[in-house]
Short mmCIF file of C-alpha atoms and ligand atoms in Angstrom, two decimals:
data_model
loop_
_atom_site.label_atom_id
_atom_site.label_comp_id
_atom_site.label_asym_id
_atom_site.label_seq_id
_atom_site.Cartn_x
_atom_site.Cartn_y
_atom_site.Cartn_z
CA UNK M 1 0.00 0.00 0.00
CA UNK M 2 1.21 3.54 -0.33
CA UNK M 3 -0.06 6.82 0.79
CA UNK M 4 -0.42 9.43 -2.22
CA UNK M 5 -1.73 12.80 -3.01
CA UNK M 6 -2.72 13.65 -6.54
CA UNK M 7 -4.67 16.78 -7.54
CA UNK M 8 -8.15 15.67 -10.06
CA UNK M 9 -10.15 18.56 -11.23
CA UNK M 10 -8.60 21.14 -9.21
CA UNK M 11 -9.16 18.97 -5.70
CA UNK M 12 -6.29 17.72 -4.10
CA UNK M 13 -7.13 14.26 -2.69
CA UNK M 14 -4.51 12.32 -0.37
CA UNK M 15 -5.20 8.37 -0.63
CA UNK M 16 -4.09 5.19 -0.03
CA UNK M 17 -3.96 2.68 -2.72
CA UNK M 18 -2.37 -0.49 -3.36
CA UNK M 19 0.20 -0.56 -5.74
CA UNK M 20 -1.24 -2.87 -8.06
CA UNK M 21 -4.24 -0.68 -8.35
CA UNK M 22 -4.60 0.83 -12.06
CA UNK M 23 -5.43 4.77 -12.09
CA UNK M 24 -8.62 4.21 -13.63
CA UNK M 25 -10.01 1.96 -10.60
CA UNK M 26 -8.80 4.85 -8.24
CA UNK M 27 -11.09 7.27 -10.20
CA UNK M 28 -13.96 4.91 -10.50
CA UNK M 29 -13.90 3.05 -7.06
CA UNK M 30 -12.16 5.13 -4.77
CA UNK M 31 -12.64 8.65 -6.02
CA UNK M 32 -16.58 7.66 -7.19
CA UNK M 33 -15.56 9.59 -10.09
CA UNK M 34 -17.30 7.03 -12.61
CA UNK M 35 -17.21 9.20 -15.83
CA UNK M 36 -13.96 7.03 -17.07
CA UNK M 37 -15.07 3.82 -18.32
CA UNK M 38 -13.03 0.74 -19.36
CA UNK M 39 -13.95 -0.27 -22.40
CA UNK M 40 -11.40 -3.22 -22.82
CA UNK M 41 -8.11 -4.79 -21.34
CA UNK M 42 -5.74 -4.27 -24.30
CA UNK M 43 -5.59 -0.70 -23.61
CA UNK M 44 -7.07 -0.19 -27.00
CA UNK M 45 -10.62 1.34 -26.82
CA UNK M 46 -9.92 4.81 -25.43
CA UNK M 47 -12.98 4.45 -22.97
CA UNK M 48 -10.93 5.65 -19.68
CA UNK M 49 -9.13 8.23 -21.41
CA UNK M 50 -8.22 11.29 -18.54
CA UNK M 51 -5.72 14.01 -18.71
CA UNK M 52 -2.73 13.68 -16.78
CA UNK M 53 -0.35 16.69 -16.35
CA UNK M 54 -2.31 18.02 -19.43
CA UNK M 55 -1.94 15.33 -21.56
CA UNK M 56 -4.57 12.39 -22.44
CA UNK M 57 -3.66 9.14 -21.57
CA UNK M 58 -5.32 5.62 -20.92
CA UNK M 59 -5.98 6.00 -17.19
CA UNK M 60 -6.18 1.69 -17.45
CA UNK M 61 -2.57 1.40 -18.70
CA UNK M 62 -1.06 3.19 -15.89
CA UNK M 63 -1.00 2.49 -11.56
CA UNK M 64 -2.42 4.98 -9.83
CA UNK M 65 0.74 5.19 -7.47
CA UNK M 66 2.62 6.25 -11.41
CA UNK M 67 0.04 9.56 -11.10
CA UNK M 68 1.33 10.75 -7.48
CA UNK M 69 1.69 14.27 -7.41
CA UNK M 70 0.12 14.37 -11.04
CA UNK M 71 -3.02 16.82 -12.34
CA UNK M 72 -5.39 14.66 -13.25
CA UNK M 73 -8.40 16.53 -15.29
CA UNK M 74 -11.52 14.01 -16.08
CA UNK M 75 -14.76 14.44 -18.04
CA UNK M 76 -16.32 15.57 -14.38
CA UNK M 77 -13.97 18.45 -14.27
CA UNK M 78 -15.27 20.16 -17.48
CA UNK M 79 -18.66 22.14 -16.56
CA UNK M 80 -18.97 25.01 -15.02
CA UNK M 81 -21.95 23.96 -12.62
CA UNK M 82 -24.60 23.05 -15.36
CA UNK M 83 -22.84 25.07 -17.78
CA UNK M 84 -21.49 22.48 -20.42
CA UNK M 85 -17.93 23.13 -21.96
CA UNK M 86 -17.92 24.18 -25.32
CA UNK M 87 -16.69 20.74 -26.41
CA UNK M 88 -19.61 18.78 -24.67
CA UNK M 89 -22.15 21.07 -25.88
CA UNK M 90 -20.49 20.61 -29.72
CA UNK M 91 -21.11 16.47 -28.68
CA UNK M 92 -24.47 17.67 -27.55
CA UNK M 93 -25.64 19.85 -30.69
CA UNK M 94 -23.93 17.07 -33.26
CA UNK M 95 -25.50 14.05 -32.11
CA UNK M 96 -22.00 13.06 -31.22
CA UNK M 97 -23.43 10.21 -28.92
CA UNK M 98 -25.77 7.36 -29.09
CA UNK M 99 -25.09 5.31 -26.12
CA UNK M 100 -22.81 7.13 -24.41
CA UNK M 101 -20.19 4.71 -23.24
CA UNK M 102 -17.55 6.19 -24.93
CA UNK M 103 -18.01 9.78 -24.95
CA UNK M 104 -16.34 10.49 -22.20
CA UNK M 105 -13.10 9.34 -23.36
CA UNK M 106 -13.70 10.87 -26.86
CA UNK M 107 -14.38 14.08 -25.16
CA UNK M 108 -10.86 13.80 -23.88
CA UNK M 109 -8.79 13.05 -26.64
CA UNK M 110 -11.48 16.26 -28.36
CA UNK M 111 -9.48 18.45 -25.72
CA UNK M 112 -6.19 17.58 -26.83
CA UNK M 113 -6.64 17.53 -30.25
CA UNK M 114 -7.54 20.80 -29.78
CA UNK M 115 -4.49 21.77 -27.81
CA UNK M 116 -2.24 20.26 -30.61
CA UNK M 117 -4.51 21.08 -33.53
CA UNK M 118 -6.05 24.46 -32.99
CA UNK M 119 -8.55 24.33 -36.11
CA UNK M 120 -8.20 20.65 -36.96
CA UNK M 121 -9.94 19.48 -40.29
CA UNK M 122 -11.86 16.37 -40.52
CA UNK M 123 -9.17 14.25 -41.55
CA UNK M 124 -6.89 15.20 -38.73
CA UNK M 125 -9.19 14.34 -36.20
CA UNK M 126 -10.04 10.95 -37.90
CA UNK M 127 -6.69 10.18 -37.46
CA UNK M 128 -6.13 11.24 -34.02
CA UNK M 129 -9.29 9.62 -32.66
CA UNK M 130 -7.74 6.06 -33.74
CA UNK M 131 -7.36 5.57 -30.07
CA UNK M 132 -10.95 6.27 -29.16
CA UNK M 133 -13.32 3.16 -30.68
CA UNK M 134 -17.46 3.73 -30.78
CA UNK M 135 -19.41 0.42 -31.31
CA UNK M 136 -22.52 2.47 -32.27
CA UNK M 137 -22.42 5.75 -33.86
CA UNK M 138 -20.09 5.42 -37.10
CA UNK M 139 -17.82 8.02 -36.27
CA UNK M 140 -19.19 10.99 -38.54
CA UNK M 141 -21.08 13.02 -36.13
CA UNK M 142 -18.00 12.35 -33.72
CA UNK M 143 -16.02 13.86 -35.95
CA UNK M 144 -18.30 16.82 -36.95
CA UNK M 145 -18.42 17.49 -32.99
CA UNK M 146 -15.13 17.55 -32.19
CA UNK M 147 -14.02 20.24 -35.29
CA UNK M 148 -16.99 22.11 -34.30
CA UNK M 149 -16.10 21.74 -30.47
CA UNK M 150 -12.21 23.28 -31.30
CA UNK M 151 -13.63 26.11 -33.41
CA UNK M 152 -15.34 27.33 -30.74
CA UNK M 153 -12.97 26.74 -27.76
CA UNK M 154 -10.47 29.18 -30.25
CA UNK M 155 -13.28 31.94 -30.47
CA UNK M 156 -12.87 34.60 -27.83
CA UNK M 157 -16.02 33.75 -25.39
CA UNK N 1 -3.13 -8.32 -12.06
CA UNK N 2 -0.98 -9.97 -9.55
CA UNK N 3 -0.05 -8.55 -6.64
CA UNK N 4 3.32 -6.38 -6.71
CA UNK N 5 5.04 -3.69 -5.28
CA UNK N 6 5.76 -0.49 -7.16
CA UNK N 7 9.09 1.96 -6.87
CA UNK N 8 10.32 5.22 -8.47
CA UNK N 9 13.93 5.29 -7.85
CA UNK N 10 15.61 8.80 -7.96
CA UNK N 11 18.47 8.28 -9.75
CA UNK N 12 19.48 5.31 -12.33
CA UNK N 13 22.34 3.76 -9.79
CA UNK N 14 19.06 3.64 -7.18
CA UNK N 15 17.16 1.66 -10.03
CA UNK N 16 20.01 -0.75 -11.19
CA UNK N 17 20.32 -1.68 -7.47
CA UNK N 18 16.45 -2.26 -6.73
CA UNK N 19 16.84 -4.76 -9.98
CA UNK N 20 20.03 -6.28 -8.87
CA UNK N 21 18.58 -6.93 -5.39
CA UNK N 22 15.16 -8.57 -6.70
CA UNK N 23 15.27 -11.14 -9.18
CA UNK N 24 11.59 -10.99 -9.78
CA UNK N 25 11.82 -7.03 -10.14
CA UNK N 26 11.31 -5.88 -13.61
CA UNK N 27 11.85 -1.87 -15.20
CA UNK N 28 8.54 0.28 -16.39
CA UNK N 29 8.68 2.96 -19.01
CA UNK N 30 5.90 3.94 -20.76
CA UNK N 31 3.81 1.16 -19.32
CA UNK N 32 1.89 1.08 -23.06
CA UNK N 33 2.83 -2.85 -23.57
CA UNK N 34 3.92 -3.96 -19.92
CA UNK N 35 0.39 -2.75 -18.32
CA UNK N 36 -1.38 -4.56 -20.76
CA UNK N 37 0.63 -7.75 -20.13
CA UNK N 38 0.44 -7.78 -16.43
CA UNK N 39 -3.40 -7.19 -17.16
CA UNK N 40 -3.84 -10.07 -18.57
CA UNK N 41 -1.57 -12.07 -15.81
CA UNK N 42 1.36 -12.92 -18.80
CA UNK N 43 4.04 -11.71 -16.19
CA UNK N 44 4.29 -11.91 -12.59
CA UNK N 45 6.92 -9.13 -11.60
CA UNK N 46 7.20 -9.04 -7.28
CA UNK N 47 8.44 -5.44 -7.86
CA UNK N 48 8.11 -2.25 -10.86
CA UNK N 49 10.99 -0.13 -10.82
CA UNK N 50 9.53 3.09 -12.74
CA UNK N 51 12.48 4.68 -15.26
CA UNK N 52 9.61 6.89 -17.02
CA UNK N 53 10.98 10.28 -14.65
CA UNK N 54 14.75 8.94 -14.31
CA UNK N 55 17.44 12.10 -15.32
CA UNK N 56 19.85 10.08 -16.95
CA UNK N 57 17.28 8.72 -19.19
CA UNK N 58 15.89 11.84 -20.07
CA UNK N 59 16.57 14.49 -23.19
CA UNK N 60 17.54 14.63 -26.67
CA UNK N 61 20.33 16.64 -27.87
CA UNK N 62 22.40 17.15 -30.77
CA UNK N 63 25.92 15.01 -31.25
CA UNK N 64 28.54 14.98 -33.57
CA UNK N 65 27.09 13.76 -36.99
CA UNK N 66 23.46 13.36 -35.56
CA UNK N 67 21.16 12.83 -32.41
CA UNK N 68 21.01 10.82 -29.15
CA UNK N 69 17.73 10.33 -27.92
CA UNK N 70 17.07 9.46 -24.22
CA UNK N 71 15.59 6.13 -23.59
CA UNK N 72 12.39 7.55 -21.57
CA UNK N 73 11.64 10.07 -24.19
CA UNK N 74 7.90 9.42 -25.19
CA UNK N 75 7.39 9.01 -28.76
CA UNK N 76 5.07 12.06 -29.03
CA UNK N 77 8.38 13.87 -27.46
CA UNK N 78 10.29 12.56 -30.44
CA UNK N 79 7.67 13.08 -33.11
CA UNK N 80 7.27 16.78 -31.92
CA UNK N 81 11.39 17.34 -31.70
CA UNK N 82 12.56 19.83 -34.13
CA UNK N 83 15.84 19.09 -33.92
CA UNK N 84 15.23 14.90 -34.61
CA UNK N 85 13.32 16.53 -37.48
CA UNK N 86 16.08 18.89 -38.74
CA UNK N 87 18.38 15.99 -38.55
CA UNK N 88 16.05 13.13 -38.95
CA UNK N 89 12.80 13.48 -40.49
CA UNK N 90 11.71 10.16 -41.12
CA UNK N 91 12.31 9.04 -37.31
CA UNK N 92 10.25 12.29 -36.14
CA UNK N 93 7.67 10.70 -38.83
CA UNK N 94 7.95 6.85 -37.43
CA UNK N 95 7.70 8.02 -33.73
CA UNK N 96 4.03 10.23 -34.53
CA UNK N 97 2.76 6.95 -36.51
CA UNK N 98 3.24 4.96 -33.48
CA UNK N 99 -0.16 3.59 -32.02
CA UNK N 100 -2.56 6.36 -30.66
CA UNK N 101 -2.22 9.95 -28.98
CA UNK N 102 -2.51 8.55 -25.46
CA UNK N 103 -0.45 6.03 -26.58
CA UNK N 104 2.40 8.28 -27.77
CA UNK N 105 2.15 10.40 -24.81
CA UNK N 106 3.56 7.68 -22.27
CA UNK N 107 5.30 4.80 -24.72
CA UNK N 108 9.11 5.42 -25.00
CA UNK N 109 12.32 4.57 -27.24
CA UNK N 110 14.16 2.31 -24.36
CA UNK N 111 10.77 0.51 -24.04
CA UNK N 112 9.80 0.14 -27.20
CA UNK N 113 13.50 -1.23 -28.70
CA UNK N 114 13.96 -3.50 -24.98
CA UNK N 115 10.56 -4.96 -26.32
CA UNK N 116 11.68 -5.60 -29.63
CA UNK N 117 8.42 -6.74 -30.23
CA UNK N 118 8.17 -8.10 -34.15
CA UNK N 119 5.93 -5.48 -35.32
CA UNK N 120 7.04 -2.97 -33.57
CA UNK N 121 8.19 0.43 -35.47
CA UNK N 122 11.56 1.81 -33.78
CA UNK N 123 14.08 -1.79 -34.14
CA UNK N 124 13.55 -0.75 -38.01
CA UNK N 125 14.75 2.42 -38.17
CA UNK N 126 17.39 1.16 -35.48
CA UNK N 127 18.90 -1.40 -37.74
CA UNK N 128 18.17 0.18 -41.14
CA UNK N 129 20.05 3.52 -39.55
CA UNK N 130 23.23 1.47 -37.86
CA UNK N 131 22.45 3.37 -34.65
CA UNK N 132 23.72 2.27 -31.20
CA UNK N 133 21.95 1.71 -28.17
CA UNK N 134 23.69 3.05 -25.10
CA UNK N 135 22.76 0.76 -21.77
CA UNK N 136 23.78 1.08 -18.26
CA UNK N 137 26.84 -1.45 -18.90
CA UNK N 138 28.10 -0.95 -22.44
CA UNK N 139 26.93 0.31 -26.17
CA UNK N 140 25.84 -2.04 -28.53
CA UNK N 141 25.07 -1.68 -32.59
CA UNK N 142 21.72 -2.18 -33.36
CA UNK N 143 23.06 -5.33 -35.46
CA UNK N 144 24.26 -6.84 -31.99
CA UNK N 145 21.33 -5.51 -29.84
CA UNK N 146 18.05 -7.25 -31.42
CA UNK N 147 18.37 -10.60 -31.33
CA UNK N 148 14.80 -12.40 -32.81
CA UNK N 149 11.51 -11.51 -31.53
CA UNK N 150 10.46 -10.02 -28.35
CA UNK N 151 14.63 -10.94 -27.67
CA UNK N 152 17.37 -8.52 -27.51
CA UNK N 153 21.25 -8.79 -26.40
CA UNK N 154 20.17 -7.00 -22.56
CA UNK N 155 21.24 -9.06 -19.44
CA UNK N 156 18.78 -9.22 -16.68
CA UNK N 157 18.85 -5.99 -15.08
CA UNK N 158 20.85 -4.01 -17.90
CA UNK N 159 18.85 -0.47 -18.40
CA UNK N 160 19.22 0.80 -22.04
CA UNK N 161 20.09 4.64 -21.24
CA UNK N 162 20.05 6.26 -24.74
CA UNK N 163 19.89 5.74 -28.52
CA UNK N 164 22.11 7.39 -31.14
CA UNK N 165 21.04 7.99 -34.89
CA UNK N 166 23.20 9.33 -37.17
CA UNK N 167 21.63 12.43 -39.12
CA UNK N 168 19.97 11.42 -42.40
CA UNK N 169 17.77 12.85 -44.52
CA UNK N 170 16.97 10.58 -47.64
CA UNK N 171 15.46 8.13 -45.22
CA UNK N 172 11.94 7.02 -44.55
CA UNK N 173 9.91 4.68 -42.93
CA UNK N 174 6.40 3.02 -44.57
CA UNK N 175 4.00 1.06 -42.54
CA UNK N 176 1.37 -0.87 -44.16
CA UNK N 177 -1.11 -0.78 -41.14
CA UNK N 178 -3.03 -3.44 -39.16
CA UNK N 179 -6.29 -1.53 -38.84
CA UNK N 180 -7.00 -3.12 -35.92
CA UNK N 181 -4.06 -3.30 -33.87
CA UNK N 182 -2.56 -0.03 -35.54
CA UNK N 183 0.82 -2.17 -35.17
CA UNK N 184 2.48 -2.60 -38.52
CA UNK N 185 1.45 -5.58 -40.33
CA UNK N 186 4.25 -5.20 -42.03
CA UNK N 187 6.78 -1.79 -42.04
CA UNK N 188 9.68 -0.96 -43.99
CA UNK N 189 12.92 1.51 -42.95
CA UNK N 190 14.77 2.81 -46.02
CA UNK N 191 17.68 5.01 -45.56
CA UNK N 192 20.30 6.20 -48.06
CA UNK N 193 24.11 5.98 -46.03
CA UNK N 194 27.61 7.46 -47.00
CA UNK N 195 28.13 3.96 -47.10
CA UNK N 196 25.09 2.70 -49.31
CA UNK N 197 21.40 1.93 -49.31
CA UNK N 198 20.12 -0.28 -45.71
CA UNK N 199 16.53 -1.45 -45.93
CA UNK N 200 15.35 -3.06 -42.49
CA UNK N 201 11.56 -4.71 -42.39
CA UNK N 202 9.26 -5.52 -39.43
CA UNK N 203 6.28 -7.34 -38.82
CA UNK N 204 7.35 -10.45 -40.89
CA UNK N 205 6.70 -12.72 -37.26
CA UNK N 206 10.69 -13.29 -36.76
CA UNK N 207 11.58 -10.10 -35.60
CA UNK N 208 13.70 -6.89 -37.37
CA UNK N 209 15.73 -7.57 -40.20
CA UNK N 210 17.76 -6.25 -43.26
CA UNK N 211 16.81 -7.38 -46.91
CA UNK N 212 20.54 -7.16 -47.66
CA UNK N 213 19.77 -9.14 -51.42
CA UNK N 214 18.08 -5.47 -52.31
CA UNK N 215 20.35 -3.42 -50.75
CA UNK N 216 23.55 -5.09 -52.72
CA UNK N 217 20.98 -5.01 -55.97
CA UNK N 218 20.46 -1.34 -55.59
CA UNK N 219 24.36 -0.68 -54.95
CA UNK N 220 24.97 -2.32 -57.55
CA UNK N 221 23.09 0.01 -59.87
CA UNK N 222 19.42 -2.53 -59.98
CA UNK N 223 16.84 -0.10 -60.10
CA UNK N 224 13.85 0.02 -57.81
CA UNK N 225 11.32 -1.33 -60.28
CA UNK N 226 13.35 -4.92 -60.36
CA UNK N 227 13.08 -5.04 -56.73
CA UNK N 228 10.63 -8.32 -56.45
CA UNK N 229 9.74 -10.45 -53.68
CA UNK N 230 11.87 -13.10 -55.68
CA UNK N 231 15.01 -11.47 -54.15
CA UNK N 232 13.24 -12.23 -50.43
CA UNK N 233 13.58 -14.68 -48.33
CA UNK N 234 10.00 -16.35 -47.29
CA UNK N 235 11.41 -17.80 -44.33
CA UNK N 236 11.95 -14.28 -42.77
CA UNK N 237 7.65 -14.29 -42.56
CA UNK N 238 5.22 -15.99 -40.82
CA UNK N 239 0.89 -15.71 -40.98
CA UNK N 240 -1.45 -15.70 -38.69
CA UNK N 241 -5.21 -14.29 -38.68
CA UNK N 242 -4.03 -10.90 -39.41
CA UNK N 243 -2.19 -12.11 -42.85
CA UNK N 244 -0.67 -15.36 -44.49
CA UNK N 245 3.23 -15.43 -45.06
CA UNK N 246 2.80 -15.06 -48.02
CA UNK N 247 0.84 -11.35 -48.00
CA UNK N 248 3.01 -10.29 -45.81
CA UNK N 249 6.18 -11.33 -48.23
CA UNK N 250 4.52 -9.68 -51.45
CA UNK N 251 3.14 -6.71 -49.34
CA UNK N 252 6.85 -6.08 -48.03
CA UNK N 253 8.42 -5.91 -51.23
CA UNK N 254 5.50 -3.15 -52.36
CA UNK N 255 6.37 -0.79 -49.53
CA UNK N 256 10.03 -0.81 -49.35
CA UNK N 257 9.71 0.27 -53.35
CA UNK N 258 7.34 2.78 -52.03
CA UNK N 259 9.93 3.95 -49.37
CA UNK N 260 12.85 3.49 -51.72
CA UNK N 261 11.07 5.42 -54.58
CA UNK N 262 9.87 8.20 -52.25
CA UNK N 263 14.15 8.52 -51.49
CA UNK N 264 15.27 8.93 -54.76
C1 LIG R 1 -2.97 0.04 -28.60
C2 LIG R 1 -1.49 0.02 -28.79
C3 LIG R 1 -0.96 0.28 -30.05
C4 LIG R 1 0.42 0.26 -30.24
N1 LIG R 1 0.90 0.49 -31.50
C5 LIG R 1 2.22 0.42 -31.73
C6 LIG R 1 2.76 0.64 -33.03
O1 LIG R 1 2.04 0.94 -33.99
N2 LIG R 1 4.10 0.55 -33.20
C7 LIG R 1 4.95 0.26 -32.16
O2 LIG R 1 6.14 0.20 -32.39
N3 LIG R 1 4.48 0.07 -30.92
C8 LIG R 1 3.14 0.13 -30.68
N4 LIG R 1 2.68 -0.07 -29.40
C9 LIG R 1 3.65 -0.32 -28.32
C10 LIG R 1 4.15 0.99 -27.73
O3 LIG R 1 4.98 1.64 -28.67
C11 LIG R 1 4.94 0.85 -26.43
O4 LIG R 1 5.06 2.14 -25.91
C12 LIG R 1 6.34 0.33 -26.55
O5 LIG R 1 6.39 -0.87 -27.26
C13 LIG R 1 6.93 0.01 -25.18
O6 LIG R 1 7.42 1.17 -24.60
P1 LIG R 1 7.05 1.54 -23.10
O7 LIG R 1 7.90 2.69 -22.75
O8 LIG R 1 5.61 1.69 -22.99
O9 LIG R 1 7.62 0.25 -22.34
P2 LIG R 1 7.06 -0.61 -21.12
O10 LIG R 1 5.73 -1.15 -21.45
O11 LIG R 1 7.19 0.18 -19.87
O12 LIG R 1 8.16 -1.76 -21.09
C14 LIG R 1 8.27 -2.71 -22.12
C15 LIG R 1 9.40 -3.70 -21.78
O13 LIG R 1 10.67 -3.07 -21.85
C16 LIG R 1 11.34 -3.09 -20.61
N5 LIG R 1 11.97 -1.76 -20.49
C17 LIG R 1 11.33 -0.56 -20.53
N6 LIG R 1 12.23 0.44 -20.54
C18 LIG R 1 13.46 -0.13 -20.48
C19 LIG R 1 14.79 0.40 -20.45
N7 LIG R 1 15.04 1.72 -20.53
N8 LIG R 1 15.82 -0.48 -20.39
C20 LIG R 1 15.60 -1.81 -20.33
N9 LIG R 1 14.36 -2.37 -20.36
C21 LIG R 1 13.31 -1.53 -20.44
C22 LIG R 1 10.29 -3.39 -19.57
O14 LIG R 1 10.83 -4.10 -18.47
C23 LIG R 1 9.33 -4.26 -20.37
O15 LIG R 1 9.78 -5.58 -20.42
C24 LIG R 1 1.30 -0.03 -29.17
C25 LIG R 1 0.79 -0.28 -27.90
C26 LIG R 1 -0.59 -0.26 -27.70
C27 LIG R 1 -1.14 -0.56 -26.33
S1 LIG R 2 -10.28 0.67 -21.05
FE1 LIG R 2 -8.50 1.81 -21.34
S2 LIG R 2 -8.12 1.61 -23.44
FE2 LIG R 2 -9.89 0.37 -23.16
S1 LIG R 3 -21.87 6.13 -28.39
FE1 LIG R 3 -21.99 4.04 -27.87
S2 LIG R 3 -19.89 3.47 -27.91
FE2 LIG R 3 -19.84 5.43 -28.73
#
């Protein structure tokens, strides 16, 4: 076991997890922060992707005890009380979901896409979103979310 | 997973001695193929010794007649690198094809090449290049260093520190993509050297090698369009449900034309 203290949407939570214990079980079972999903165990659906030190990763192919003293930003973090960020409400408006399961980790890689790719087109974000696997909407409205969802994150507010 | 016990050493002397002291302690890097091992219970390490944050493992920086890269540098570190892509373009290229975003953003050189897994990208450009791996012991060619799949000439306990390419522009790398996987199904590393054409291949189910029958045709003066998969070995591939032998041989012999042709 090891004592740790991480920061996760702006919190800063002390815990004490075994090390075996993957970061995504520490969000979902410890934290009750249940947005990350796991999708898989190949660590290739994208389901529990979370931000860590500002960058997404696959929050079931690390330990938690790897994220000590780490910023950890996850789909919770994102509205403003019930105001959605402009990157859910682009999901919202563009039918970006049918089951949800996966949005939350598409919604994640969406953010840093649009860190690395201001503007993105569609093909750049069909190619980044490789990671991030949807068994039910096709991908299109996905896509038309997430280039609508970095236009407006770059327009002054 | 099975049970085990995790440490982050601060320094690499503190993790060569947690390894020599354990036998059943094992390094982590990026974590992006040893997590999903231990997930599925195919290794039972008692300890982790984390390298991903060690300083002697870190950087890249320019050196005489090209670039050493840090063993924990991620491959989205490398693929972003302006100066691996002043020098090096086609590495800089092979590192941002590498799996997925999140993948990229924790998966590093030393794992990735200690691996040596048969598909993977980096042994190719290792081998095609003549770079030289730099461990915690000794440096190594890349000719010496991977040894068959998943097999490579580190002892037990041996941390690879570095990597050093030579500069190169007229190189480039060409997977032909498992959709699925995203590994290569099969990949191809051409590079043009002072001291003649190197083509290395992965993903033919052996592990990395060098189709030396179309280098010597090409420095010969053979042109690019004779390049068949006559002149390659079938041996060097096997099939399985992503791709017969056979595919795999013909497709290899299409992309290093592609990669040669894009050189010239
Ligand atoms: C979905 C998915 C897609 C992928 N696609 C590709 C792809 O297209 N191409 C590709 O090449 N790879 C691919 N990979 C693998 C990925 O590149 C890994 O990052 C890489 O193979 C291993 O690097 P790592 O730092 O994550 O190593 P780890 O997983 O931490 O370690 C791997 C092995 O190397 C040992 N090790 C680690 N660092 C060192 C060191 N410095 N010295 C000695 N031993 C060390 C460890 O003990 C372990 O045995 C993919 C992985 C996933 C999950
Ligand atoms: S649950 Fe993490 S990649 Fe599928
Ligand atoms: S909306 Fe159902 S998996 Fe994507």
């Amino acid at each position: 076991m090891t004592d740790m203290t991480l920061t996760v949407n702006g919190r800063e939570h002390v815990v004490t997890v075994e090390d075996r214990t993957l970061l995504v079980h520490l969000l979902r079972d410890q934290l009750r922060l249940t947005g990350a999903h796991v999708g898989c165990d190949t660590s290739q659906c994208g389901a529990c992707t979370v931000h860590v030190d500002g960058k997404a990763v696959k929050s079931c192919t690390m330990l938690a005890v790897q994220a000590q003293g780490c910023e950890i930003l996850t789909i919770e973090g994102l509205a403003q009380g019930r105001e959605l960020h402009p990157m859910q409400a682009a999901f919202h408006e563009h039918h970006g979901l049918q089951c949800g399961f996966c949005t939350p980790g598409m919604i994640m890689m969406a953010l840093d896409i649009a860190r690395r790719h201001p503007s993105p087109d569609a093909a750049t974000v069909r190619a980044e979103l490789e990671g991030n696997l949807c068994r039910c909407t096709g991908y299109h409205n996905i896509v038309k979310a997430v280039v609508a969802g970095a236009q407006r994150m770059g327009e002054p507010a | 997973m099975y049970e085990l016990a995790y440490s982050r050493p601060a320094s690499l002397a503190d993790a060569l001695a947690l390894l020599a002291e354990d036998e059943g302690a094992q390094a982590i890097s990026g974590g992006q193929t040893l997590m999903p091992v231990l997930r599925a219970r195919l290794a039972m390490p008692s300890r982790l010794v984390d390298l991903l944050k060690l300083p002697e493992l870190a950087g890249i920086r320019a050196v005489d007649g090209g670039i050493e890269i840090g063993a924990a540098t991620t491959h989205a570190d490398v693929a972003a690198s302006g100066e691996v892509r002043a020098v090096l373009p086609a590495l800089a290229d092979l590192a941002g094809g590498i799996g997925d975003p999140a993948i990229r953003h924790r998966g590093t050189i030393g794992g990735s090449i200690a691996n040596n897994d048969p598909a993977a990208c980096y042994p190719s450009a290792l081998l095609a290049l003549g770079a030289s791996i730099t461990t915690s012991q000794r440096i190594l060619a890349a000719e010496d260093f991977f040894t068959g799949m998943f097999s490579t000439a580190l002892e037990p306990g041996e941390i690879v520190t570095a990597v050093r390419f030579p500069a190169c522009q007229r190189a480039r790398y060409i997977k032909f993509r498992n959709p699925a996987s995203r590994f290569a199904l099969v990949g191809a590393f051409a590079a043009q050297l002072p001291s003649g054409t190197r083509i290395a291949i992965t993903g033919g189910g052996h592990g990395v090698f060098r189709w030396r029958e179309a280098e010597a045709h090409l420095d010969s003066g053979g042109t690019i369009d004779a390049i068949t998969e006559d002149m390659l070995d079938l041996a060097h591939f096997t099939g399985d449900l992503h791709g017969s032998a056979e595919y795999r041989h013909h497709i290899a012999a299409v992309i290093v034309r592609r990669a040669l042709t894009a050189l010239a």
